[in-house]
mmCIF file of C-alpha atoms in Angstrom:
data_model
loop_
_atom_site.group_PDB
_atom_site.id
_atom_site.type_symbol
_atom_site.label_atom_id
_atom_site.label_comp_id
_atom_site.label_asym_id
_atom_site.label_seq_id
_atom_site.Cartn_x
_atom_site.Cartn_y
_atom_site.Cartn_z
ATOM 1 C CA GLN M 1 31.962 22.649 -63.319
ATOM 2 C CA VAL M 2 31.593 25.508 -60.897
ATOM 3 C CA GLN M 3 28.033 25.970 -59.713
ATOM 4 C CA MET M 4 26.361 28.368 -57.334
ATOM 5 C CA VAL M 5 22.795 27.621 -56.293
ATOM 6 C CA GLU M 6 20.569 30.052 -54.421
ATOM 7 C CA SER M 7 17.709 28.992 -52.186
ATOM 8 C CA GLY M 8 15.385 30.494 -49.606
ATOM 9 C CA GLY M 9 13.363 32.889 -51.728
ATOM 10 C CA GLY M 10 9.624 33.149 -51.502
ATOM 11 C CA LEU M 11 6.627 35.353 -50.818
ATOM 12 C CA VAL M 12 6.523 37.396 -47.623
ATOM 13 C CA GLN M 13 4.540 40.325 -46.311
ATOM 14 C CA ALA M 14 6.108 43.732 -45.865
ATOM 15 C CA GLY M 15 8.026 43.822 -42.609
ATOM 16 C CA GLY M 16 8.800 40.130 -42.762
ATOM 17 C CA SER M 17 12.094 38.312 -43.062
ATOM 18 C CA LEU M 18 13.787 35.810 -45.336
ATOM 19 C CA ARG M 19 17.142 34.081 -45.233
ATOM 20 C CA LEU M 20 18.749 33.339 -48.576
ATOM 21 C CA SER M 21 21.580 30.893 -48.988
ATOM 22 C CA CYS M 22 23.916 30.167 -51.868
ATOM 23 C CA ALA M 23 25.877 26.939 -51.942
ATOM 24 C CA ALA M 24 28.854 26.718 -54.275
ATOM 25 C CA SER M 25 30.411 23.570 -55.665
ATOM 26 C CA GLY M 26 33.250 22.695 -57.990
ATOM 27 C CA ARG M 27 35.665 25.181 -56.467
ATOM 28 C CA ALA M 28 36.541 26.511 -53.040
ATOM 29 C CA PHE M 29 35.690 30.198 -52.628
ATOM 30 C CA SER M 30 37.482 30.907 -49.369
ATOM 31 C CA ASN M 31 39.731 33.435 -51.130
ATOM 32 C CA TYR M 32 36.951 34.983 -53.212
ATOM 33 C CA ASN M 33 34.755 37.974 -52.602
ATOM 34 C CA LEU M 34 31.112 36.923 -52.386
ATOM 35 C CA ALA M 35 28.153 39.143 -53.141
ATOM 36 C CA TRP M 36 24.420 39.365 -53.631
ATOM 37 C CA PHE M 37 22.785 41.279 -56.466
ATOM 38 C CA ARG M 38 19.157 41.645 -57.428
ATOM 39 C CA GLN M 39 17.281 42.373 -60.624
ATOM 40 C CA THR M 40 13.741 43.242 -61.662
ATOM 41 C CA PRO M 41 12.341 43.012 -65.207
ATOM 42 C CA GLY M 42 13.574 45.832 -67.404
ATOM 43 C CA LYS M 43 16.197 46.942 -64.893
ATOM 44 C CA GLU M 44 19.932 46.373 -64.669
ATOM 45 C CA ARG M 45 21.287 44.074 -62.022
ATOM 46 C CA GLU M 46 21.710 45.994 -58.758
ATOM 47 C CA PHE M 47 24.289 45.502 -56.027
ATOM 48 C CA VAL M 48 22.896 44.482 -52.652
ATOM 49 C CA ALA M 49 25.736 43.325 -50.399
ATOM 50 C CA LEU M 50 29.208 41.831 -50.444
ATOM 51 C CA ILE M 51 31.513 40.074 -48.051
ATOM 52 C CA SER M 52 35.203 40.031 -48.856
ATOM 53 C CA TRP M 53 37.384 36.981 -48.498
ATOM 54 C CA THR M 54 38.701 38.539 -45.284
ATOM 55 C CA GLY M 55 35.177 39.001 -43.930
ATOM 56 C CA GLY M 56 34.542 42.713 -44.444
ATOM 57 C CA ASN M 57 30.972 43.655 -45.367
ATOM 58 C CA THR M 58 29.593 46.330 -47.680
ATOM 59 C CA TYR M 59 25.905 47.097 -48.231
ATOM 60 C CA ALA M 60 23.873 49.141 -50.637
ATOM 61 C CA ASP M 61 22.338 52.172 -48.964
ATOM 62 C CA SER M 62 18.878 50.832 -49.723
ATOM 63 C CA VAL M 63 19.397 47.735 -47.573
ATOM 64 C CA LYS M 64 21.881 48.868 -44.940
ATOM 65 C CA GLY M 65 20.568 48.181 -41.470
ATOM 66 C CA ARG M 66 18.048 45.644 -42.742
ATOM 67 C CA PHE M 67 20.138 43.000 -44.522
ATOM 68 C CA THR M 68 23.116 41.027 -43.229
ATOM 69 C CA ILE M 69 25.545 39.076 -45.388
ATOM 70 C CA SER M 70 27.649 36.269 -43.946
ATOM 71 C CA ARG M 71 29.702 33.346 -45.164
ATOM 72 C CA ASP M 72 30.694 29.892 -44.011
ATOM 73 C CA ASN M 73 33.860 28.879 -45.816
ATOM 74 C CA ALA M 74 33.696 25.334 -44.444
ATOM 75 C CA LYS M 75 30.360 24.951 -46.241
ATOM 76 C CA ASN M 76 31.373 27.059 -49.255
ATOM 77 C CA THR M 77 28.177 29.010 -48.691
ATOM 78 C CA VAL M 78 27.133 32.656 -48.505
ATOM 79 C CA TYR M 79 23.972 33.861 -46.787
ATOM 80 C CA LEU M 80 21.778 36.932 -46.910
ATOM 81 C CA GLU M 81 19.529 37.597 -43.940
ATOM 82 C CA MET M 82 16.813 40.029 -44.978
ATOM 83 C CA ASN M 83 14.726 41.773 -42.336
ATOM 84 C CA SER M 84 12.090 44.505 -42.459
ATOM 85 C CA LEU M 85 11.391 43.669 -46.071
ATOM 86 C CA LYS M 86 9.729 46.252 -48.285
ATOM 87 C CA PRO M 87 7.774 45.812 -51.532
ATOM 88 C CA GLU M 88 10.646 47.513 -53.357
ATOM 89 C CA ASP M 89 12.881 44.609 -52.301
ATOM 90 C CA THR M 90 10.922 42.402 -54.694
ATOM 91 C CA ALA M 91 13.396 41.023 -57.225
ATOM 92 C CA THR M 92 15.312 38.002 -58.362
ATOM 93 C CA TYR M 93 18.328 37.666 -56.091
ATOM 94 C CA TYR M 94 21.633 36.337 -57.405
ATOM 95 C CA CYS M 95 24.767 35.295 -55.582
ATOM 96 C CA ALA M 96 28.155 35.897 -57.156
ATOM 97 C CA ALA M 97 31.842 35.213 -56.564
ATOM 98 C CA GLY M 98 34.922 36.989 -57.840
ATOM 99 C CA ARG M 99 38.642 37.480 -57.253
ATOM 100 C CA SER M 100 38.900 40.991 -58.673
ATOM 101 C CA TYR M 101 38.850 44.247 -56.746
ATOM 102 C CA ILE M 102 36.283 44.484 -53.988
ATOM 103 C CA GLY M 103 33.420 46.373 -55.555
ATOM 104 C CA THR M 104 29.774 46.705 -56.425
ATOM 105 C CA SER M 105 29.906 46.159 -60.187
ATOM 106 C CA THR M 106 28.666 42.989 -61.843
ATOM 107 C CA THR M 107 31.838 43.005 -63.962
ATOM 108 C CA GLN M 108 33.914 42.250 -60.865
ATOM 109 C CA TYR M 109 32.307 38.848 -60.363
ATOM 110 C CA ASP M 110 33.089 35.733 -62.356
ATOM 111 C CA TYR M 111 30.585 33.155 -61.135
ATOM 112 C CA TRP M 112 26.835 33.546 -60.744
ATOM 113 C CA GLY M 113 23.908 31.561 -59.505
ATOM 114 C CA GLN M 114 20.646 31.177 -61.386
ATOM 115 C CA GLY M 115 18.711 33.361 -58.981
ATOM 116 C CA THR M 116 15.934 32.971 -56.461
ATOM 117 C CA GLN M 117 12.744 35.027 -56.483
ATOM 118 C CA VAL M 118 11.833 37.221 -53.537
ATOM 119 C CA THR M 119 8.394 38.804 -53.556
ATOM 120 C CA VAL M 120 7.294 41.199 -50.821
ATOM 121 C CA SER M 121 3.599 42.013 -50.666
ATOM 122 C CA SER M 122 2.226 45.255 -49.274
#
């Protein structure tokens, strides 16, 4: 089976940093677009960042300049470096992979992790 497993979440103070990782297994994702989404209770899943299979990055306006997405195809892993965290960044963060058009919609991604919780205190 294909699995994607996030790690690195936790509790940090506003202004702090976290590095999330997502390790995939069961399939190579070197030719897939990889992305991070986040979700809070009662809200729809929100796009955060993506990195295309060719390495191009796209960020949500809310995180641009603070977050950095990267990938290591040899490790079949995608990362999200989060800096200058704000309380509004508090959410469950999910990694995703897809071979559809490069985009920010959840419908464009076929594989999802179970999520890792990020909580930013004020």
